[in-house]
mmCIF file of C-alpha atoms (C1' of nucleotides) in Angstrom:
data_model
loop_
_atom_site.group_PDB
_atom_site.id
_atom_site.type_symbol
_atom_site.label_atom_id
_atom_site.label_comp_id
_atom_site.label_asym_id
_atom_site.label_seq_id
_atom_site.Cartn_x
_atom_site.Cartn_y
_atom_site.Cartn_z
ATOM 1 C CA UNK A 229 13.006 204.205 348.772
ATOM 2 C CA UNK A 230 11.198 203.132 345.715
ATOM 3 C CA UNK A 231 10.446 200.053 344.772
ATOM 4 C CA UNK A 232 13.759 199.318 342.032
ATOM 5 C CA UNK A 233 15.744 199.876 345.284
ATOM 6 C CA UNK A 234 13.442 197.936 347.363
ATOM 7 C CA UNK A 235 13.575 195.153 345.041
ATOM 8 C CA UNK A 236 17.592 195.393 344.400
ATOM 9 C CA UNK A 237 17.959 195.134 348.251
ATOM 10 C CA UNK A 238 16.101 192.125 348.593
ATOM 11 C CA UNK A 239 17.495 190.827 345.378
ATOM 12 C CA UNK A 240 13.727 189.622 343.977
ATOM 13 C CA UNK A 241 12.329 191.619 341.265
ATOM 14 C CA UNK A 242 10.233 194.677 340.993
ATOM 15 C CA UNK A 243 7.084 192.739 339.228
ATOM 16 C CA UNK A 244 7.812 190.323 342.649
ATOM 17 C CA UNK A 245 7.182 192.655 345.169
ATOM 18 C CA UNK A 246 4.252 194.185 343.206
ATOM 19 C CA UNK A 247 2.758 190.326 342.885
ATOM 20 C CA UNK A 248 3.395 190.121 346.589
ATOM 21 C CA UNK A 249 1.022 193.678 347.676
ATOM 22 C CA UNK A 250 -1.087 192.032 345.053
ATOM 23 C CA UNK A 251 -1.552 188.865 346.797
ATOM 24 C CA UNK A 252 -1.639 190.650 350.410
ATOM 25 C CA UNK A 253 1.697 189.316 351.260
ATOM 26 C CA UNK A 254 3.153 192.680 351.067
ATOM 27 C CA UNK A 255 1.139 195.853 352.492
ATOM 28 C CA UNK A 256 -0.274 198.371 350.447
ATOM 29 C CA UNK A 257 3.075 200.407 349.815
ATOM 30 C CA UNK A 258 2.436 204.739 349.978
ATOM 31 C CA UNK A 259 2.794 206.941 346.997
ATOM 32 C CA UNK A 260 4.434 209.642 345.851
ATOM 33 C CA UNK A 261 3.016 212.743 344.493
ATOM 34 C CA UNK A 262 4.015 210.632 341.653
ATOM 35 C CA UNK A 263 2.103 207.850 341.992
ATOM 36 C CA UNK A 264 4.926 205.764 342.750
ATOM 37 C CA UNK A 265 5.696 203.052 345.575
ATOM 38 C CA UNK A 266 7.486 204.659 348.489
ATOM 39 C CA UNK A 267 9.240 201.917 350.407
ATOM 40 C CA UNK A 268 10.799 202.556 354.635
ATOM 41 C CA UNK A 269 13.137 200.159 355.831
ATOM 42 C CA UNK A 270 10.446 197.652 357.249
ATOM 43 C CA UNK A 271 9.269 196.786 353.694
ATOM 44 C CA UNK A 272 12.872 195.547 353.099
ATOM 45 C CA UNK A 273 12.818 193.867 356.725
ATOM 46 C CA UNK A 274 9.400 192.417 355.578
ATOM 47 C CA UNK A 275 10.875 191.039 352.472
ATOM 48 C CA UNK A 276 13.536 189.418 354.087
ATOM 49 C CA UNK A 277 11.517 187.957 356.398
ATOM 50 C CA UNK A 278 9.616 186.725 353.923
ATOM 51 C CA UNK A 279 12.919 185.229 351.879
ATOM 52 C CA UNK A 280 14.075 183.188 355.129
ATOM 53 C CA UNK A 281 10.602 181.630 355.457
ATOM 54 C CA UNK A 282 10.684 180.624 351.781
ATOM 55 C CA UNK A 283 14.042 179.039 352.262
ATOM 56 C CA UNK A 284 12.186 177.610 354.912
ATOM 57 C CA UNK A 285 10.020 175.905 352.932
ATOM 58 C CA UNK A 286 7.088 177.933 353.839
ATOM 59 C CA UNK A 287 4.892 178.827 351.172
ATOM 60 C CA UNK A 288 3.773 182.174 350.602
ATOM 61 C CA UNK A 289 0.323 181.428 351.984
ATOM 62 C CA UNK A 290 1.659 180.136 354.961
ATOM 63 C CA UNK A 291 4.190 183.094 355.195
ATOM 64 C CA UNK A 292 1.082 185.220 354.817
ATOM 65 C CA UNK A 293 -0.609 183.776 357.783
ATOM 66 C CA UNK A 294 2.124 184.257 360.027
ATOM 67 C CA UNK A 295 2.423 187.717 359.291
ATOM 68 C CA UNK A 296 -0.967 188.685 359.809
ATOM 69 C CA UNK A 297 -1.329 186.892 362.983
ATOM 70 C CA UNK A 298 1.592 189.441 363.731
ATOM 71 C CA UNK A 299 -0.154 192.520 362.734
ATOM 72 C CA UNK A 300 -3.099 191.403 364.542
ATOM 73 C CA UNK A 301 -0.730 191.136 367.837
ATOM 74 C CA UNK A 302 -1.720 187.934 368.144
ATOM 75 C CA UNK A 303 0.386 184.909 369.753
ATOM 76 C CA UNK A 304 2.656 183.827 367.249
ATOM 77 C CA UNK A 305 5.317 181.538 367.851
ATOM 78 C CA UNK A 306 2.803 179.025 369.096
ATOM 79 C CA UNK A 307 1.395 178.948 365.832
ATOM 80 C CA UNK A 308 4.741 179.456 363.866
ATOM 81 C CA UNK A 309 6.372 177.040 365.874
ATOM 82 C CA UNK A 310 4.054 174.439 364.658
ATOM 83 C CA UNK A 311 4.108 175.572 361.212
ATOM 84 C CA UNK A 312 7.543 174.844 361.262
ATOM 85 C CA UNK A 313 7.372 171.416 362.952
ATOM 86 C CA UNK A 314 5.033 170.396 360.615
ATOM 87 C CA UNK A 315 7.575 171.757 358.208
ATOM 88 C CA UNK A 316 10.173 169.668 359.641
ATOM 89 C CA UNK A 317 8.257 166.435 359.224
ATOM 90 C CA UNK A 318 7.263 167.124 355.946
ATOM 91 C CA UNK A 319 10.569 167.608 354.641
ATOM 92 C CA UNK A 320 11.937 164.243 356.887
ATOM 93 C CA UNK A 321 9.107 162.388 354.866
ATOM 94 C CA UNK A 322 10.651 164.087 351.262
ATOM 95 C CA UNK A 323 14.261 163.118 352.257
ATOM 96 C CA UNK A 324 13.486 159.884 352.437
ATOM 97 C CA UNK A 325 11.567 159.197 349.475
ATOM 98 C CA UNK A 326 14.503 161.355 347.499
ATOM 99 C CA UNK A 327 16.840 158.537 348.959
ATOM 100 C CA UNK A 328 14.592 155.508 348.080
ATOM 101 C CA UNK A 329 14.625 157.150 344.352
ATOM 102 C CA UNK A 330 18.263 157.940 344.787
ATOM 103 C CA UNK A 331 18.846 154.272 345.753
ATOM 104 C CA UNK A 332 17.012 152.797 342.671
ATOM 105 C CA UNK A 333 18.223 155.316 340.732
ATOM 106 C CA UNK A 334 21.864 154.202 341.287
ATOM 107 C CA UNK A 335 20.848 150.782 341.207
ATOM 108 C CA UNK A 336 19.880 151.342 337.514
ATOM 109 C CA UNK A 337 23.438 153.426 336.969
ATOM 110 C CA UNK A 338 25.353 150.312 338.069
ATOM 111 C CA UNK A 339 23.099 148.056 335.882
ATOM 112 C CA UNK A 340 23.500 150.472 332.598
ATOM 113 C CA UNK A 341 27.569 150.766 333.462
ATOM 114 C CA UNK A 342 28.131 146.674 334.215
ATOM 115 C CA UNK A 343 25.810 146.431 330.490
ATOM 116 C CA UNK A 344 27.645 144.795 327.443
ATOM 117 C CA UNK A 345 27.294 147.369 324.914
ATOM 118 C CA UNK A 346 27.019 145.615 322.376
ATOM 119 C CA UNK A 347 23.492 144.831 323.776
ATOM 120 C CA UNK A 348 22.415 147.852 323.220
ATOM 121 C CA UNK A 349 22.390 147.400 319.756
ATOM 122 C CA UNK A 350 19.005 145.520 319.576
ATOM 123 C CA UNK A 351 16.541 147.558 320.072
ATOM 124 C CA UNK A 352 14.167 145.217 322.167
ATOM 125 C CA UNK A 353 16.998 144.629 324.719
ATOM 126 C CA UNK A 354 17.895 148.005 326.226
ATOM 127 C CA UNK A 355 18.351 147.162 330.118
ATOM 128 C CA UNK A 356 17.949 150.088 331.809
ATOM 129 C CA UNK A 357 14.809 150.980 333.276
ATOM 130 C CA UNK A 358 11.676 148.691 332.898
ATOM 131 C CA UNK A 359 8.911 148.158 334.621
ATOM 132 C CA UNK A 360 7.748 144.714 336.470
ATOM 133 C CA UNK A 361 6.212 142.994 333.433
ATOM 134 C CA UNK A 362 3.314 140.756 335.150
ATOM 135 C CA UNK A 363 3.828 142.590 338.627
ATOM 136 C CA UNK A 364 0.374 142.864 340.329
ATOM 137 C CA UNK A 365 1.777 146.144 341.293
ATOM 138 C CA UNK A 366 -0.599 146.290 344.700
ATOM 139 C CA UNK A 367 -3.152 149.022 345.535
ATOM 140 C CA UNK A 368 -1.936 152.667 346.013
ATOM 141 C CA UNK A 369 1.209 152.944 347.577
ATOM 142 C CA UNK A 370 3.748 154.707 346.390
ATOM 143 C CA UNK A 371 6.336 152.676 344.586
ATOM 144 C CA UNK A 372 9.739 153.488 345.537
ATOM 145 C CA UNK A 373 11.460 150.727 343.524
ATOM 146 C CA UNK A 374 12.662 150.218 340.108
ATOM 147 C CA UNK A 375 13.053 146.976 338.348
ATOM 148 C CA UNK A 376 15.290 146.137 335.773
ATOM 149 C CA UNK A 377 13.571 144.224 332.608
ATOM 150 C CA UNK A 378 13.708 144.722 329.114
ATOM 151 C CA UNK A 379 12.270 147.793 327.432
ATOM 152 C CA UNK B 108 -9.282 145.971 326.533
ATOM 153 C CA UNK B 109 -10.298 148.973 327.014
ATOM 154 C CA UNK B 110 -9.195 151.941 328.407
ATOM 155 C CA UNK B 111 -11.032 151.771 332.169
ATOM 156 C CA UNK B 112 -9.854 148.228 332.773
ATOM 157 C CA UNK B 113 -6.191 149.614 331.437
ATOM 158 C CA UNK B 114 -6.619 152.647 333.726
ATOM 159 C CA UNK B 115 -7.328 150.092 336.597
ATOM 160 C CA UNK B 116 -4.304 148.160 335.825
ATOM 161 C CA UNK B 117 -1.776 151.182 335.816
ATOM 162 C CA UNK B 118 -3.312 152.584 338.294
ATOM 163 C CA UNK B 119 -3.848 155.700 336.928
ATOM 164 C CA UNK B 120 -7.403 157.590 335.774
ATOM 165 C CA UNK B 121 -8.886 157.001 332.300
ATOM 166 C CA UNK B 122 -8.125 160.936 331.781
ATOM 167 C CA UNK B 123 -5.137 160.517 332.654
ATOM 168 C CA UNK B 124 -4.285 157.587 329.688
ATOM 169 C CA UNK B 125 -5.978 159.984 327.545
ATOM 170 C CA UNK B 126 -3.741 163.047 328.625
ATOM 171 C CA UNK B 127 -0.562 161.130 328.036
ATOM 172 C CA UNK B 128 -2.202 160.127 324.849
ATOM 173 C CA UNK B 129 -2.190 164.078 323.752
ATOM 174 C CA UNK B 130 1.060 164.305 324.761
ATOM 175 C CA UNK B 131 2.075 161.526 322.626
ATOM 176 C CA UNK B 132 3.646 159.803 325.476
ATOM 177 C CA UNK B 133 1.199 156.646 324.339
ATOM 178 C CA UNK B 134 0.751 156.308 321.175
ATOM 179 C CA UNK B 135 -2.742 156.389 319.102
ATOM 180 C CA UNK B 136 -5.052 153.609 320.616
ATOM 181 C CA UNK B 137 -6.554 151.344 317.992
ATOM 182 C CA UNK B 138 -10.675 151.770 318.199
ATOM 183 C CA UNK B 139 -13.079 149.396 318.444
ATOM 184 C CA UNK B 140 -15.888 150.002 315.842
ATOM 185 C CA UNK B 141 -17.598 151.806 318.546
ATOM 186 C CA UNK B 142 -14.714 154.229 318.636
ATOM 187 C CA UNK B 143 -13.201 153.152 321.436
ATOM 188 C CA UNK B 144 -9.760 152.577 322.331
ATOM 189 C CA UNK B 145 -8.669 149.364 322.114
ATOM 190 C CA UNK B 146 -5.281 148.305 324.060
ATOM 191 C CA UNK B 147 -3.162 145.274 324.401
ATOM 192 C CA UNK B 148 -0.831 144.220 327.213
ATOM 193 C CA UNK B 149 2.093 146.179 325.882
ATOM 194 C CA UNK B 150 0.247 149.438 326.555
ATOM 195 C CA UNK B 151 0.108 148.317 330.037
ATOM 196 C CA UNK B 152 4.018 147.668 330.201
ATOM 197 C CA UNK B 153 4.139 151.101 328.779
ATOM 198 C CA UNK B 154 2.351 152.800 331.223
ATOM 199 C CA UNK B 155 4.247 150.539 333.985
ATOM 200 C CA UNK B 156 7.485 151.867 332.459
ATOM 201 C CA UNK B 157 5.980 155.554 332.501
ATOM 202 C CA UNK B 158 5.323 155.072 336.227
ATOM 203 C CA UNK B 159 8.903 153.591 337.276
ATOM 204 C CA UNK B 160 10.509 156.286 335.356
ATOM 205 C CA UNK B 161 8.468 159.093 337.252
ATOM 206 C CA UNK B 162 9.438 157.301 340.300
ATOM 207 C CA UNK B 163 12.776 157.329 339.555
ATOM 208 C CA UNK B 164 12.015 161.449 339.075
ATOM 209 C CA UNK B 165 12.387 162.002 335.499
ATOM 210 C CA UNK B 166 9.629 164.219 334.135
ATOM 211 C CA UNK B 167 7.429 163.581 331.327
ATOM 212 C CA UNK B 168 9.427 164.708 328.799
ATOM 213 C CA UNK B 169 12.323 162.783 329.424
ATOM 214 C CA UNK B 170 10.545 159.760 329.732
ATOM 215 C CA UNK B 171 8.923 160.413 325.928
ATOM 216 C CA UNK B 172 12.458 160.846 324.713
ATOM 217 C CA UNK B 173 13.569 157.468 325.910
ATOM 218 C CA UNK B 174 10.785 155.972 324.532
ATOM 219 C CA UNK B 175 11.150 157.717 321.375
ATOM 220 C CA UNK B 176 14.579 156.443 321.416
ATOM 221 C CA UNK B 177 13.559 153.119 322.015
ATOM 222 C CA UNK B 178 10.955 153.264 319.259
ATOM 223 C CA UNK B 179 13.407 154.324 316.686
ATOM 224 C CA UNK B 180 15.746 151.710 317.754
ATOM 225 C CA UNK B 181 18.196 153.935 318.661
ATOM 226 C CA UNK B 182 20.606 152.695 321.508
ATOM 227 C CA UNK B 183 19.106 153.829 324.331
ATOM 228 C CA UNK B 184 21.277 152.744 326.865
ATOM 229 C CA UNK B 185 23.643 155.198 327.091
ATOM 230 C CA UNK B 186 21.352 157.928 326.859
ATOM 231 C CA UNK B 187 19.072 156.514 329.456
ATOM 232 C CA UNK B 188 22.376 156.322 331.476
ATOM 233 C CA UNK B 189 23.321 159.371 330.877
ATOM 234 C CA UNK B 190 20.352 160.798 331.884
ATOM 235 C CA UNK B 191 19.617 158.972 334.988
ATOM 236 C CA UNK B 192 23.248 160.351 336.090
ATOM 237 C CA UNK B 193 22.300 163.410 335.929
ATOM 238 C CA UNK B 194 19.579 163.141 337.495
ATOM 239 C CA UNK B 195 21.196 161.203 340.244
ATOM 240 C CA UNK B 196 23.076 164.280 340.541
ATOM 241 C CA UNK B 197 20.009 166.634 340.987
ATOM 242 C CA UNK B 198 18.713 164.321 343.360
ATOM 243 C CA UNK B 199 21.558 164.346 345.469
ATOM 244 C CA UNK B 200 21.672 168.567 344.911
ATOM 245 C CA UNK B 201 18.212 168.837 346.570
ATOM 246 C CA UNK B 202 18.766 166.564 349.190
ATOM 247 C CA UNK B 203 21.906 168.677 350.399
ATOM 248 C CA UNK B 204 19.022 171.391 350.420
ATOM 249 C CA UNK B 205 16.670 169.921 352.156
ATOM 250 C CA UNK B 206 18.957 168.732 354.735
ATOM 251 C CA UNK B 207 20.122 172.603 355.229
ATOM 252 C CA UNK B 208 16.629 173.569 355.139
ATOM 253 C CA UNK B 209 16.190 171.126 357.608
ATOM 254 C CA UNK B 210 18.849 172.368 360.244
ATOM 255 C CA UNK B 211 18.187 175.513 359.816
ATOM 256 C CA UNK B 212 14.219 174.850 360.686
ATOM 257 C CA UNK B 213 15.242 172.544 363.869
ATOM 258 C CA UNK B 214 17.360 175.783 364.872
ATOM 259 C CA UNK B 215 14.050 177.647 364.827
ATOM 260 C CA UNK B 216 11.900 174.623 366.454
ATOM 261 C CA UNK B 217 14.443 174.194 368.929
ATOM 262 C CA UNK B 218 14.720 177.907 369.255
ATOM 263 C CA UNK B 219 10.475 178.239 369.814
ATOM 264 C CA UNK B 220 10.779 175.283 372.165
ATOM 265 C CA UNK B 221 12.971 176.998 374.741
ATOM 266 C CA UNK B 222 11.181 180.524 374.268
ATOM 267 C CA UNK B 223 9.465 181.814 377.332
ATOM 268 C CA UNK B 224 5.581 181.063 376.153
ATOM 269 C CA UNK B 225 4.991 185.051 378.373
ATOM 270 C CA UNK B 226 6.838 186.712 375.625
ATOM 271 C CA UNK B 227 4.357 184.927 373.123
ATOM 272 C CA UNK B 228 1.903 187.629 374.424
ATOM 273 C CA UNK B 229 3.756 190.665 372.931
ATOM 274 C CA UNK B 230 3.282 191.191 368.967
ATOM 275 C CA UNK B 231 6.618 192.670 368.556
ATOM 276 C CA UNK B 232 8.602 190.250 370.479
ATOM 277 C CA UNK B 233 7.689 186.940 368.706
ATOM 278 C CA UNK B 234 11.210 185.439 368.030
ATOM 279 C CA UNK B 235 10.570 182.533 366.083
ATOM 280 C CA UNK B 236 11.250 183.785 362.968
ATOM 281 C CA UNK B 237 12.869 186.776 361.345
ATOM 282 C CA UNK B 238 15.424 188.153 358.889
ATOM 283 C CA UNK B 239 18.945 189.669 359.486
ATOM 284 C CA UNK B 240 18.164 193.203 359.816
ATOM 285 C CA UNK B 241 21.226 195.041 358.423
ATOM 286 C CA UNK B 242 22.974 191.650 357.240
ATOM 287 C CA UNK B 243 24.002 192.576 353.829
ATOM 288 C CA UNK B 244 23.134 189.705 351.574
ATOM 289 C CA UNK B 245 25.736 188.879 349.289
ATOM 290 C CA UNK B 246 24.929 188.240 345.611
ATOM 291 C CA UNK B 247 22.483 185.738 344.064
ATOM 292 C CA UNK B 248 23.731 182.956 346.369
ATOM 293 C CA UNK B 249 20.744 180.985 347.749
ATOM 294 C CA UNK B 250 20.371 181.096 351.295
ATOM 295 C CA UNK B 251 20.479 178.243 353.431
ATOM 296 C CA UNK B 252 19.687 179.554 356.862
ATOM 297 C CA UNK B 253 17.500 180.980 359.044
ATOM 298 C CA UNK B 254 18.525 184.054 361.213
ATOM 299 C CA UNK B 255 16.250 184.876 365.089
ATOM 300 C CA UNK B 256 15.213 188.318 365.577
ATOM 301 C CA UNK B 257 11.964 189.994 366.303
ATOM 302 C CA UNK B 258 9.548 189.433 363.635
ATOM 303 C "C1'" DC C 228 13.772 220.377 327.034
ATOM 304 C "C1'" DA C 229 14.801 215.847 325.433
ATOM 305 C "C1'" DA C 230 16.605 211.332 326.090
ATOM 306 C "C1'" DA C 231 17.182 207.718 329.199
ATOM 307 C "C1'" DG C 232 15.712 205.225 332.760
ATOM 308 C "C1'" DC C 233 12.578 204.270 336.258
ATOM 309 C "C1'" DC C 234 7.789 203.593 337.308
ATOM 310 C "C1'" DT C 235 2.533 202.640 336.500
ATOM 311 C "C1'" DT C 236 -1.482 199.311 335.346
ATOM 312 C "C1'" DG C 237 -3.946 195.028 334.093
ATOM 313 C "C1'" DA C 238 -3.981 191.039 331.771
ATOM 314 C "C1'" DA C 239 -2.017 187.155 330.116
ATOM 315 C "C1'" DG C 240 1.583 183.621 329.830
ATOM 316 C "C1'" DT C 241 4.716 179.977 331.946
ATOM 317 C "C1'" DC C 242 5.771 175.343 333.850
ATOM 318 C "C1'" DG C 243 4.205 170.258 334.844
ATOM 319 C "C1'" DG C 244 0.899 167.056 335.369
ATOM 320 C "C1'" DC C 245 -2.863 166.382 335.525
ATOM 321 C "C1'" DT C 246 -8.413 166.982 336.744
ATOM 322 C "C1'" DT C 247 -13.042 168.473 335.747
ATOM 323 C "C1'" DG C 248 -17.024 169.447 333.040
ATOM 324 C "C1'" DA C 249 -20.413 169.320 329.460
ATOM 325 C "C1'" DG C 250 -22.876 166.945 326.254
ATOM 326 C "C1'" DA C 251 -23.292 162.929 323.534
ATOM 327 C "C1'" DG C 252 -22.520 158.131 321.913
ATOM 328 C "C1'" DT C 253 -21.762 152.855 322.997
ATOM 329 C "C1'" DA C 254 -22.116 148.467 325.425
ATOM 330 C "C1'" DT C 255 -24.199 145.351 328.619
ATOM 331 C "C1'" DG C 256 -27.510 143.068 331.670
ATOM 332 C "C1'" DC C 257 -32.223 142.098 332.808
ATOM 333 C "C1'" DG D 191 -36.328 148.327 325.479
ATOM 334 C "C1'" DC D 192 -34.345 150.507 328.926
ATOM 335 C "C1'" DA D 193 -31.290 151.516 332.795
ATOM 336 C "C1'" DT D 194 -26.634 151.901 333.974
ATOM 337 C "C1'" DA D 195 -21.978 151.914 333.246
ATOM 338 C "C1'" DC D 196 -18.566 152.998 330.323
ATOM 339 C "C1'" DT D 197 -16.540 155.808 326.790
ATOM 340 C "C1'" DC D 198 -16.041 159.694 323.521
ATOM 341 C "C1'" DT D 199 -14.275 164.797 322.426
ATOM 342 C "C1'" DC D 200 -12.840 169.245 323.363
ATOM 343 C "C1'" DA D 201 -12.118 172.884 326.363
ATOM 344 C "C1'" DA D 202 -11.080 174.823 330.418
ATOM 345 C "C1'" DG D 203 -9.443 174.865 335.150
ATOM 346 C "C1'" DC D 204 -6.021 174.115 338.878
ATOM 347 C "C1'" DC D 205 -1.766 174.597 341.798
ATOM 348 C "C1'" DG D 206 2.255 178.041 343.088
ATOM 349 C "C1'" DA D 207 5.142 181.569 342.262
ATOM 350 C "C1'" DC D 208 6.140 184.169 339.448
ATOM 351 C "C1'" DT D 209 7.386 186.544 334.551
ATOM 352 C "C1'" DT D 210 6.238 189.039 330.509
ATOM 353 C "C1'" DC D 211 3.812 192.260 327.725
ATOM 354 C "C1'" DA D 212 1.832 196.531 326.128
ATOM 355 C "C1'" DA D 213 1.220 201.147 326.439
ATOM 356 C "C1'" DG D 214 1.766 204.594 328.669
ATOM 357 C "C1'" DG D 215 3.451 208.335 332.848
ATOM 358 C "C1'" DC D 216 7.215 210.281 336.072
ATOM 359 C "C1'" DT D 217 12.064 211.762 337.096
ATOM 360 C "C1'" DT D 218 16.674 212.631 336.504
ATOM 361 C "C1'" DT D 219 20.657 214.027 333.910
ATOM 362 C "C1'" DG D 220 23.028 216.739 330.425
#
DNA sequence: CAAAGCCTTGAAGTCGGCTTGAGAGTATGC
DNA sequence: GCATACTCTCAAGCCGACTTCAAGGCTTTG
């Protein structure tokens, strides 16, 4: 198959797959007398593959590495598996800074809904979001908090 | 004082005062007669808002437009509301993916865990990861899982 | 045999949020 | 009066995963 079909199968575009051969990710595809891309069924397996590790969170340099150590016959799911635990952390550590932002976040909701507003006529006395005035905000970490001050 | 000290208080790199400078997120510094920029207390609130609102998630952009907002005396409660609804709602949206994401990657660990490690040894038999062969994927719908095959 | 539609290439652009570098001027302490 | 630290400007680079563009060549259909 060519590569419109190729693409249309794996529902990415055409300038996708060719940015994928172009990074490595996807293997020099044959020609026709043509010149053009001639595609077997394994490019679309490869593709897919490729799809499910992205939804994985993989990235594409990641995905690459795991399909080379394929093609070189080499062990795999050792590596893979870790890849993925590692994965797994990562996203445990995102989830929970989404829900300390969520938190605030709704925190600030409440604040803006329970607001006279009237108040928010004056200009110096929107409520909303504000920052610690005079907070020695300490030494690297993260914030995950929101205070509520004037703007 | 100037903009190191500043930099120091926020937390952030001189370059990077300067950057949100060119982006007009901070407005023009008064200069000493050196040429230097010259900043008062309130540019350090400023830069403490800029920070709470990126940790609440909202992007550059949306932070200048409550400030402009604020600026022009507009009321910006309701905007500012408005918009940290919605993105209350994103936040929520990628947390839902991220949790798939998630089961679908303990599947896999869980999966690589109970895998014979002998079967490791053969390059076509690695069956951490893979696509549905011959699963027809529907239209445009992200995926959210993983499917075990040989990769 | 021509129009339409698919394909080719390489380079450049996009997004967001910075960082880095070069080369030069300013301020401060001894 | 000089070393050192700080600051200036402007431009370019970086990350990831693409998308878009321009200017053509190949293939299929009528």
């Amino acid at each position: 198959m060519r590569i419109g079909q190729l693409a249309d199968r794996a529902e990415i575009s055409t300038a996708t797959v060719r940015y994928y051969e172009s990074i490595g990710l996807m293997p020099e595809a044959e020609r026709t007398a043509g010149g053009y891309r001639e595609y077997g069924p394994e490019d679309l397996e490869r593709l897919l593959f490729v799809r499910d590790a992205q939804t994985a969170g993989l990235s594409l340099t990641q995905i690459g590495d795991v399909l080379t150590m394929k093609a070189n016959g080499e062990s795999t799911c050792g590596h893979t598996a870790e890849l993925l635990r590692h994965h797994l952390a990562d996203i445990d550590a995102q989830v929970v800074r989404l829900m300390a932002t969520r938190a605030a976040l709704q925190q600030l909701v409440s604040r803006a809904e329970s607001l006279d507003p009237a108040d928010c006529g004056d200009p110096n006395r929107c409520q909303v979001i504000a920052s610690h005035a005079g907070d020695a905000h300490p030494h690297h970490g993260r914030r995950e908090s929101l205070a509520v001050t004037n703007v």
